[in-house]
């Protein structure tokens, strides 16, 4: 997850207390990553690194491919950046590095009361849109209101992580 946009990695990394978060929007410097790993081990704690599948090294990096195979949408299957990174960290620092690939196994847990309420509201508004014959729209949350939005508006532009948001999180990395 995170082929071109690092939202999931950024949010889960912050929520999970990660020490380093690597996303596609910001190519990473392996030397800096290893320095942060060493710094974390110096405090007698192991670092947690969250890596989006589209993360790339700054120096001539490319996306890490599982194979030349394509997925159901015609995209080349990505994967392996975590393993590549772990191997490089071990080689450079001498510290054991383990990878866990969450992929689609990771779920959000049991829904909260707010989640159930919001899903119900989305459903009711979607039914109303169908009743009105307003196809090609999706429901969006704008503040506390549900709004109909043309699908093209919701999907026309890839919404990547803004540099200022990553910089806020980056303050916590080292």
N, CA, C and O of each residue as an XYZ file, in Angstrom:
696
protein
N       0.845     -1.185      0.000
C       0.000      0.000      0.000
C       0.887      1.244      0.000
O       1.936      1.280      0.643
N       0.453      2.232     -0.715
C       1.243      3.445     -0.780
C       2.107      3.514     -2.012
O       3.257      3.945     -1.936
N       1.580      3.099     -3.143
C       2.320      3.108     -4.404
C       2.816      4.505     -4.754
O       3.998      4.688     -5.047
N       1.929      5.485     -4.725
C       2.296      6.845     -5.119
C       2.053      7.883     -4.029
O       2.523      9.015     -4.141
N       1.331      7.519     -2.987
C       0.996      8.467     -1.922
C       1.198      7.797     -0.569
O       0.771      6.662     -0.356
N       1.844      8.503      0.331
C       2.229      7.935      1.609
C       1.278      8.178      2.768
O       1.699      8.114      3.923
N       0.006      8.456      2.495
C      -0.940      8.773      3.572
C      -1.041      7.660      4.610
O      -0.988      7.934      5.809
N      -1.186      6.412      4.173
C      -1.360      5.303      5.123
C      -0.104      5.148      5.972
O      -0.195      4.988      7.190
N       1.062      5.194      5.344
C       2.314      5.070      6.088
C       2.482      6.215      7.081
O       2.863      5.996      8.230
N       2.196      7.432      6.634
C       2.351      8.593      7.510
C       1.431      8.501      8.721
O       1.875      8.668      9.857
N       0.161      8.238      8.481
C      -0.801      8.192      9.589
C      -0.542      7.009     10.522
O      -0.570      7.165     11.743
N      -0.292      5.842      9.959
C      -0.052      4.676     10.825
C       1.270      4.812     11.556
O       1.390      4.397     12.709
N       2.263      5.389     10.895
C       3.557      5.592     11.555
C       3.452      6.545     12.734
O       4.022      6.287     13.794
N       2.732      7.643     12.559
C       2.542      8.583     13.661
C       1.725      7.948     14.781
O       2.052      8.091     15.959
N       0.660      7.245     14.402
C      -0.196      6.612     15.415
C       0.550      5.515     16.172
O       0.311      5.296     17.360
N       1.452      4.831     15.477
C       2.172      3.718     16.094
C       3.496      4.088     16.722
O       4.204      3.214     17.221
N       3.849      5.360     16.709
C       5.094      5.788     17.349
C       6.349      5.435     16.563
O       7.397      5.178     17.156
N       6.259      5.419     15.249
C       7.430      5.099     14.429
C       8.510      6.159     14.593
O       8.228      7.335     14.820
N       9.750      5.710     14.473
C      10.885      6.612     14.562
C      11.289      7.158     13.198
O      11.926      8.206     13.097
N      10.909      6.433     12.154
C      11.208      6.835     10.786
C      10.012      6.428      9.932
O       9.479      5.330     10.088
N       9.590      7.318      9.025
C       8.509      7.015      8.097
C       9.004      7.378      6.703
O       9.409      8.513      6.453
N       8.968      6.402      5.800
C       9.459      6.616      4.444
C       8.285      6.529      3.476
O       7.562      5.533      3.441
N       8.111      7.587      2.695
C       6.960      7.679      1.786
C       7.437      8.024      0.374
O       8.542      8.541      0.209
N       6.616      7.745     -0.650
C       7.024      8.016     -2.035
C       7.291      9.483     -2.339
O       8.121      9.803     -3.190
N       6.590     10.375     -1.644
C       6.746     11.804     -1.925
C       8.102     12.348     -1.503
O       8.491     13.429     -1.944
N       8.824     11.632     -0.668
C      10.104     12.122     -0.147
C      11.152     11.010     -0.268
O      11.266     10.176      0.630
N      11.921     10.985     -1.368
C      12.978      9.973     -1.473
C      13.884     10.032     -0.240
O      14.204     11.110      0.260
N      14.289      8.854      0.238
C      15.041      8.798      1.490
C      16.536      8.614      1.254
O      16.967      8.063      0.241
N      17.304      9.092      2.214
C      18.759      8.956      2.216
C      19.090      7.791      3.147
O      18.874      7.880      4.356
N      19.606      6.714      2.594
C      19.895      5.520      3.388
C      20.915      5.808      4.487
O      20.849      5.203      5.557
N      21.853      6.719      4.242
C      22.825      7.076      5.279
C      22.121      7.704      6.485
O      22.455      7.404      7.632
N      21.138      8.585      6.215
C      20.390      9.215      7.305
C      19.527      8.199      8.042
O      19.412      8.248      9.267
N      18.922      7.283      7.298
C      18.107      6.238      7.934
C      18.986      5.420      8.873
O      18.601      5.165     10.014
N      20.160      5.007      8.408
C      21.062      4.205      9.241
C      21.558      5.000     10.454
O      21.711      4.442     11.540
N      21.808      6.296     10.272
C      22.218      7.130     11.408
C      21.104      7.204     12.444
O      21.373      7.168     13.645
N      19.852      7.307     11.990
C      18.731      7.341     12.931
C      18.574      5.993     13.633
O      18.243      5.946     14.817
N      18.809      4.902     12.909
C      18.760      3.568     13.518
C      19.818      3.474     14.611
O      19.524      3.036     15.723
N      21.032      3.877     14.306
C      22.126      3.845     15.296
C      21.797      4.717     16.503
O      22.041      4.326     17.645
N      21.245      5.897     16.247
C      20.878      6.811     17.332
C      19.833      6.175     18.246
O      19.916      6.292     19.469
N      18.871      5.516     17.661
C      17.813      4.872     18.452
C      18.387      3.728     19.281
O      18.047      3.586     20.456
N      19.255      2.908     18.682
C      19.871      1.808     19.429
C      20.759      2.341     20.558
O      20.905      1.685     21.589
N      21.352      3.524     20.370
C      22.191      4.125     21.413
C      21.386      4.425     22.674
O      21.951      4.508     23.765
N      20.079      4.588     22.534
C      19.213      4.833     23.702
C      18.652      3.528     24.262
O      17.789      3.538     25.139
N      19.158      2.395     23.740
C      18.750      1.049     24.170
C      17.320      0.709     23.759
O      16.640     -0.071     24.427
N      16.880      1.291     22.673
C      15.579      0.971     22.105
C      15.754      0.654     20.622
O      16.583      1.254     19.938
N      14.971     -0.284     20.149
C      14.989     -0.604     18.718
C      14.078      0.376     17.984
O      13.019      0.747     18.490
N      14.487      0.783     16.818
C      13.656      1.724     16.054
C      12.489      1.010     15.358
O      12.559     -0.183     15.062
N      11.443      1.751     15.112
C      10.325      1.285     14.294
C      10.344      2.147     13.034
O      10.305      3.375     13.101
N      10.405      1.474     11.886
C      10.431      2.169     10.601
C       9.205      1.733      9.813
O       8.982      0.539      9.616
N       8.414      2.694      9.364
C       7.265      2.399      8.512
C       7.644      2.819      7.098
O       8.080      3.946      6.863
N       7.468      1.885      6.155
C       7.875      2.127      4.777
C       6.694      1.901      3.838
O       6.117      0.815      3.802
N       6.348      2.917      3.097
C       5.329      2.799      2.062
C       5.913      2.005      0.901
O       7.104      2.129      0.618
N       5.101      1.187      0.215
C       5.631      0.340     -0.853
C       6.246      1.145     -1.993
O       7.062      0.618     -2.750
N       5.870      2.401     -2.125
C       6.412      3.227     -3.192
C       7.612      4.066     -2.774
O       8.091      4.884     -3.559
N       8.107      3.881     -1.557
C       9.271      4.645     -1.089
C      10.492      4.283     -1.928
O      10.689      3.123     -2.289
N      11.307      5.289     -2.234
C      12.498      5.066     -3.053
C      13.703      5.776     -2.443
O      13.572      6.841     -1.840
N      14.876      5.170     -2.607
C      16.097      5.842     -2.155
C      16.370      7.083     -3.007
O      16.059      7.100     -4.198
N      16.941      8.103     -2.408
C      17.196      9.364     -3.104
C      18.236      9.210     -4.223
O      18.083      9.788     -5.299
N      19.263      8.452     -3.971
C      20.339      8.305     -4.946
C      19.991      7.272     -6.004
O      20.239      6.081     -5.819
N      19.421      7.723     -7.107
C      19.143      6.826     -8.227
C      18.175      5.706     -7.892
O      18.240      4.627     -8.482
N      17.289      5.953     -6.958
C      16.386      4.898     -6.540
C      15.228      4.679     -7.487
O      14.764      5.595     -8.166
N      14.778      3.446     -7.510
C      13.583      3.106     -8.270
C      12.667      2.325     -7.345
O      13.083      1.851     -6.288
N      11.407      2.198     -7.762
C      10.469      1.424     -6.965
C      10.902     -0.038     -6.967
O      11.399     -0.552     -7.970
N      10.706     -0.690     -5.837
C      11.092     -2.084     -5.690
C       9.967     -2.962     -6.224
O       8.830     -2.873     -5.762
N      10.289     -3.812     -7.202
C       9.287     -4.647     -7.842
C       9.324     -6.071     -7.311
O      10.398     -6.625     -7.078
N       8.148     -6.664     -7.120
C       8.068     -8.069     -6.747
C       8.491     -8.901     -7.947
O       9.286     -9.833     -7.823
N       7.953     -8.557     -9.104
C       8.250     -9.245    -10.363
C       7.799     -8.317    -11.476
O       7.414     -7.176    -11.218
N       7.842     -8.786    -12.688
C       7.342     -7.991    -13.802
C       5.842     -8.141    -13.972
O       5.253     -7.547    -14.875
N       5.218     -8.937    -13.100
C       3.782     -9.192    -13.203
C       2.986     -7.925    -12.957
O       3.441     -6.987    -12.303
N       1.774     -7.934    -13.507
C       0.869     -6.804    -13.301
C      -0.325     -7.260    -12.484
O      -0.729     -8.422    -12.537
N      -0.884     -6.323    -11.726
C      -2.061     -6.633    -10.915
C      -3.323     -6.522    -11.766
O      -3.248     -6.288    -12.972
N      -4.473     -6.689    -11.136
C      -5.757     -6.665    -11.842
C      -6.035     -5.322    -12.514
O      -6.884     -5.243    -13.402
N      -5.330     -4.262    -12.104
C      -5.543     -2.934    -12.667
C      -4.492     -2.577    -13.718
O      -4.491     -1.466    -14.246
N      -3.599     -3.524    -14.020
C      -2.568     -3.281    -15.016
C      -1.323     -2.605    -14.489
O      -0.458     -2.208    -15.269
N      -1.215     -2.464    -13.158
C      -0.033     -1.854    -12.552
C       1.013     -2.921    -12.247
O       0.670     -4.034    -11.849
N       2.273     -2.589    -12.429
C       3.344     -3.499    -12.056
C       3.286     -3.693    -10.544
O       3.150     -2.727     -9.793
N       3.389     -4.939    -10.101
C       3.306     -5.230     -8.663
C       4.568     -4.755     -7.952
O       5.685     -5.149     -8.286
N       4.351     -3.895     -6.960
C       5.461     -3.411     -6.136
C       5.610     -4.324     -4.926
O       4.728     -5.126     -4.622
N       6.723     -4.189     -4.254
C       6.948     -4.938     -3.026
C       8.431     -5.164     -2.831
O       9.215     -5.077     -3.777
N       8.802     -5.449     -1.627
C      10.188     -5.776     -1.346
C      11.030     -4.634     -0.826
O      12.175     -4.860     -0.435
N      10.514     -3.417     -0.803
C      11.320     -2.303     -0.313
C      11.682     -2.508      1.152
O      12.780     -2.147      1.576
N      10.768     -3.085      1.925
C      11.065     -3.357      3.340
C      12.223     -4.324      3.496
O      13.114     -4.110      4.319
N      12.212     -5.397      2.701
C      13.302     -6.372      2.756
C      14.613     -5.771      2.292
O      15.657     -6.004      2.902
N      14.567     -4.986      1.200
C      15.780     -4.314      0.709
C      16.348     -3.388      1.773
O      17.556     -3.361      2.008
N      15.467     -2.633      2.409
C      15.894     -1.686      3.433
C      16.467     -2.413      4.642
O      17.509     -2.020      5.167
N      15.790     -3.477      5.089
C      16.274     -4.241      6.254
C      17.667     -4.813      5.986
O      18.546     -4.753      6.845
N      17.857     -5.362      4.800
C      19.177     -5.918      4.452
C      20.255     -4.849      4.472
O      21.358     -5.073      4.972
N      19.931     -3.694      3.930
C      20.911     -2.604      3.882
C      21.215     -2.069      5.278
O      22.365     -1.756      5.586
N      20.198     -1.963      6.118
C      20.410     -1.508      7.502
C      21.307     -2.494      8.239
O      22.239     -2.085      8.932
N      21.036     -3.783      8.096
C      21.877     -4.804      8.755
C      23.310     -4.719      8.249
O      24.252     -4.765      9.040
N      23.480     -4.597      6.935
C      24.827     -4.545      6.365
C      25.599     -3.336      6.863
O      26.785     -3.442      7.174
N      24.936     -2.187      6.941
C      25.623     -0.954      7.312
C      25.797     -0.770      8.811
O      26.782     -0.171      9.243
N      24.865     -1.270      9.613
C      24.912     -1.006     11.059
C      25.301     -2.215     11.890
O      25.722     -2.068     13.037
N      25.166     -3.405     11.329
C      25.426     -4.621     12.098
C      24.278     -4.959     13.042
O      24.389     -5.898     13.831
N      23.199     -4.224     12.979
C      22.020     -4.453     13.836
C      21.007     -5.306     13.084
O      20.778     -5.111     11.890
N      20.406     -6.251     13.793
C      19.379     -7.083     13.169
C      18.175     -6.220     12.789
O      17.735     -5.370     13.563
N      17.660     -6.452     11.602
C      16.469     -5.730     11.142
C      15.454     -6.757     10.664
O      15.792     -7.655      9.892
N      14.237     -6.631     11.109
C      13.171     -7.556     10.734
C      12.092     -6.791      9.985
O      11.850     -5.615     10.255
N      11.449     -7.465      9.047
C      10.358     -6.825      8.312
C       9.047     -7.535      8.598
O       8.998     -8.749      8.801
N       8.010     -6.758      8.606
C       6.644     -7.268      8.702
C       5.872     -6.581      7.584
O       5.809     -5.353      7.527
N       5.289     -7.371      6.702
C       4.500     -6.814      5.617
C       3.032     -6.937      6.004
O       2.468     -8.031      6.030
N       2.430     -5.798      6.301
C       1.048     -5.831      6.739
C       0.079     -5.997      5.582
O      -0.883     -6.760      5.676
N       0.331     -5.283      4.484
C      -0.542     -5.396      3.326
C      -2.007     -5.305      3.696
O      -2.411     -4.460      4.495
N      -2.782     -6.169      3.115
C      -4.221     -6.138      3.336
C      -4.633     -6.936      4.572
O      -5.822     -7.011      4.884
N      -3.674     -7.532      5.281
C      -3.988     -8.255      6.508
C      -4.360     -7.271      7.610
O      -5.203     -7.565      8.457
N      -3.725     -6.102      7.592
C      -3.979     -5.094      8.614
C      -5.379     -4.531      8.460
O      -5.770     -4.114      7.370
N      -6.110     -4.519      9.514
C      -7.463     -3.978      9.492
C      -7.575     -2.905     10.577
O      -6.709     -2.785     11.443
N      -8.620     -2.158     10.511
C      -8.801     -1.043     11.424
C      -9.412     -1.401     12.763
O      -9.641     -0.514     13.585
N      -9.686     -2.681     13.009
C     -10.284     -3.077     14.276
C     -11.792     -2.889     14.258
O     -12.385     -2.615     13.215
N     -12.386     -3.037     15.397
C     -13.836     -2.901     15.506
C     -14.245     -1.448     15.293
O     -13.584     -0.536     15.789
N     -15.325     -1.233     14.561
C     -15.758      0.149     14.336
C     -16.253      0.800     15.622
O     -16.851      0.150     16.479
N     -15.994      2.083     15.734
C     -16.479      2.857     16.872
C     -17.914      3.282     16.605
O     -18.431      3.087     15.506
N     -18.546      3.856     17.600
C     -19.901      4.368     17.419
C     -19.919      5.423     16.320
O     -20.847      5.454     15.511
N     -18.909      6.285     16.278
C     -18.827      7.303     15.222
C     -18.712      6.658     13.852
O     -19.368      7.101     12.909
N     -17.875      5.598     13.717
C     -17.728      4.896     12.440
C     -19.069      4.365     11.955
O     -19.409      4.509     10.781
N     -19.823      3.758     12.845
C     -21.122      3.183     12.478
C     -22.110      4.287     12.078
O     -22.853      4.151     11.107
N     -22.101      5.355     12.829
C     -22.995      6.481     12.549
C     -22.657      7.090     11.188
O     -23.552      7.354     10.385
N     -21.372      7.312     10.929
C     -20.946      7.907      9.668
C     -21.276      6.985      8.490
O     -21.754      7.457      7.459
N     -21.027      5.681      8.629
C     -21.334      4.735      7.562
C     -22.830      4.732      7.259
O     -23.233      4.662      6.098
N     -23.644      4.809      8.299
C     -25.093      4.854      8.107
C     -25.492      6.114      7.353
O     -26.321      6.061      6.444
N     -24.910      7.240      7.724
C     -25.215      8.500      7.038
C     -24.789      8.436      5.571
O     -25.540      8.849      4.688
N     -23.584      7.917      5.310
C     -23.134      7.773      3.924
C     -24.122      6.907      3.139
O     -24.494      7.249      2.017
N     -24.540      5.797      3.727
C     -25.478      4.893      3.071
C     -26.798      5.562      2.754
O     -27.329      5.416      1.654
N     -27.327      6.294      3.718
C     -28.600      6.990      3.502
C     -28.488      8.017      2.379
O     -29.385      8.121      1.543
N     -27.403      8.768      2.356
C     -27.209      9.773      1.314
C     -26.983      9.124     -0.052
O     -27.420      9.661     -1.070
N     -26.304      7.971     -0.085
C     -26.104      7.257     -1.348
C     -27.441      6.758     -1.891
O     -27.694      6.836     -3.093
N     -28.297      6.246     -1.007
C     -29.626      5.790     -1.426
C     -30.432      6.954     -1.994
O     -31.128      6.801     -2.998
N     -30.340      8.101     -1.359
C     -31.048      9.293     -1.849
C     -30.523      9.701     -3.225
O     -31.300     10.086     -4.099
N     -29.204      9.617     -3.418
C     -28.625      9.965     -4.724
C     -29.145      9.016     -5.803
O     -29.474      9.455     -6.905
N     -29.220      7.728     -5.498
C     -29.758      6.763     -6.465
C     -31.227      7.073     -6.739
O     -31.663      7.069     -7.890
N     -31.972      7.338     -5.698
C     -33.396      7.678     -5.856
C     -33.572      8.902     -6.750
O     -34.506      8.974     -7.549
N     -32.652      9.869     -6.601
C     -32.717     11.093     -7.405
C     -32.143     10.895     -8.817
O     -32.200     11.804     -9.645
N     -31.588      9.698     -9.086
C     -30.967      9.446    -10.393
C     -29.643     10.157    -10.566
O     -29.196     10.374    -11.692
N     -29.014     10.520     -9.467
C     -27.743     11.254     -9.508
C     -26.584     10.260     -9.468
O     -25.932     10.086     -8.439
N     -26.338      9.608    -10.617
C     -25.270      8.616    -10.700
C     -23.948      9.295    -11.023
O     -23.925     10.447    -11.456
N     -22.851      8.581    -10.813
C     -21.540      9.160    -11.080
C     -21.083     10.093     -9.977
O     -20.180     10.907    -10.173
N     -21.714      9.970     -8.805
C     -21.309     10.786     -7.660
C     -20.917      9.873     -6.513
O     -21.240      8.685     -6.502
N     -20.232     10.436     -5.574
C     -19.871      9.741     -4.340
C     -20.204     10.653     -3.174
O     -20.354     11.865     -3.332
N     -20.316     10.054     -2.014
C     -20.591     10.846     -0.824
C     -19.262     11.225     -0.178
O     -18.349     10.405     -0.088
N     -19.164     12.457      0.262
C     -17.943     12.947      0.899
C     -18.315     13.653      2.197
O     -19.390     14.242      2.308
N     -17.435     13.589      3.159
C     -17.636     14.294      4.421
C     -16.924     15.633      4.317
O     -15.710     15.691      4.118
N     -17.677     16.691      4.452
C     -17.129     18.056      4.415
C     -17.493     18.701      5.732
O     -18.619     19.156      5.928
N     -16.528     18.735      6.630
C     -16.824     19.191      7.994
C     -17.671     18.132      8.660
O     -17.208     17.014      8.886
N     -18.897     18.468      8.974
C     -19.816     17.485      9.565
C     -20.949     17.146      8.606
O     -21.857     16.389      8.950
N     -20.892     17.713      7.398
C     -21.966     17.514      6.421
C     -21.566     16.492      5.365
O     -20.399     16.392      4.987
N     -22.560     15.732      4.894
C     -22.355     14.805      3.791
C     -22.686     15.549      2.500
O     -23.743     16.172      2.396
N     -21.797     15.487      1.528
C     -21.994     16.183      0.259
C     -21.822     15.203     -0.892
O     -20.998     14.291     -0.828
N     -22.613     15.402     -1.949
C     -22.425     14.632     -3.179
C     -21.304     15.289     -3.971
O     -21.282     16.504     -4.166
N     -20.385     14.463     -4.418
C     -19.239     14.957     -5.178
C     -19.132     14.120     -6.448
O     -19.221     12.894     -6.380
N     -18.946     14.750     -7.601
C     -18.746     13.962     -8.823
C     -17.533     13.041     -8.660
O     -16.497     13.453     -8.138
N     -17.671     11.799     -9.108
C     -16.561     10.847     -9.001
C     -15.283     11.413     -9.616
O     -14.192     11.223     -9.078
N     -15.419     12.102    -10.733
C     -14.246     12.680    -11.389
C     -13.516     13.648    -10.469
O     -12.287     13.715    -10.491
N     -14.259     14.398     -9.663
C     -13.634     15.337     -8.729
C     -12.847     14.592     -7.653
O     -11.785     15.042     -7.221
N     -13.376     13.462     -7.231
C     -12.715     12.694     -6.178
C     -11.534     11.873     -6.654
O     -10.692     11.473     -5.850
N     -11.461     11.615     -7.965
C     -10.413     10.736     -8.472
C      -9.520     11.362     -9.541
O      -8.579     10.711     -9.994
N      -9.776     12.582     -9.952
C      -9.046     13.196    -11.061
C      -7.576     13.464    -10.743
O      -6.725     13.357    -11.626
N      -7.272     13.805     -9.511
C      -5.920     14.193     -9.134
C      -5.427     13.289     -8.009
O      -6.138     13.049     -7.034
N      -4.207     12.794     -8.157
C      -3.594     12.002     -7.101
C      -3.304     12.920     -5.914
O      -2.592     13.914     -6.055
N      -3.844     12.592     -4.771
C      -3.677     13.431     -3.587
C      -2.507     12.900     -2.762
O      -2.659     11.970     -1.969
N      -1.359     13.498     -2.960
C      -0.152     13.067     -2.264
C       0.026     13.851     -0.965
O      -0.645     14.855     -0.726
N       0.938     13.369     -0.143
C       1.234     14.024      1.128
C       1.956     15.341      0.837
O       2.973     15.363      0.144
N       1.421     16.424      1.370
C       2.061     17.736      1.191
C       3.388     17.766      1.961
O       3.481     17.190      3.045
N       4.402     18.422      1.418
C       5.699     18.491      2.101
C       5.602     19.024      3.526
O       6.301     18.522      4.407
N       4.757     20.029      3.784
C       4.680     20.608      5.128
C       4.138     19.591      6.142
O       4.538     19.615      7.306
N       3.242     18.707      5.719
C       2.722     17.689      6.641
C       3.795     16.666      6.985
O       3.910     16.231      8.131
N       4.585     16.284      5.973
C       5.672     15.346      6.241
C       6.719     15.992      7.142
O       7.263     15.342      8.035
N       6.999     17.264      6.909
C       7.991     17.972      7.724
C       7.554     18.053      9.182
O       8.395     17.987     10.078
N       6.248     18.194      9.436
C       5.754     18.166     10.816
C       6.105     16.843     11.483
O       6.585     16.815     12.616
N       5.862     15.748     10.769
C       6.138     14.415     11.320
C       7.640     14.177     11.436
O       8.097     13.546     12.389
N       8.406     14.676     10.477
C       9.841     14.456     10.422
C      10.560     14.986     11.665
O      11.620     14.483     12.036
N       9.990     15.980     12.290
C      10.575     16.532     13.519
C      10.713     15.448     14.577
O      11.623     15.504     15.404
N       9.833     14.477     14.559
C       9.838     13.408     15.564
C      10.800     12.273     15.250
O      10.962     11.375     16.076
N      11.445     12.277     14.085
C      12.251     11.149     13.666
C      13.643     11.075     14.277
O      14.254     10.007     14.264
N      14.148     12.143     14.797
C      15.536     11.980     15.197
C      15.907     12.816     16.332
O      17.054     12.779     16.777
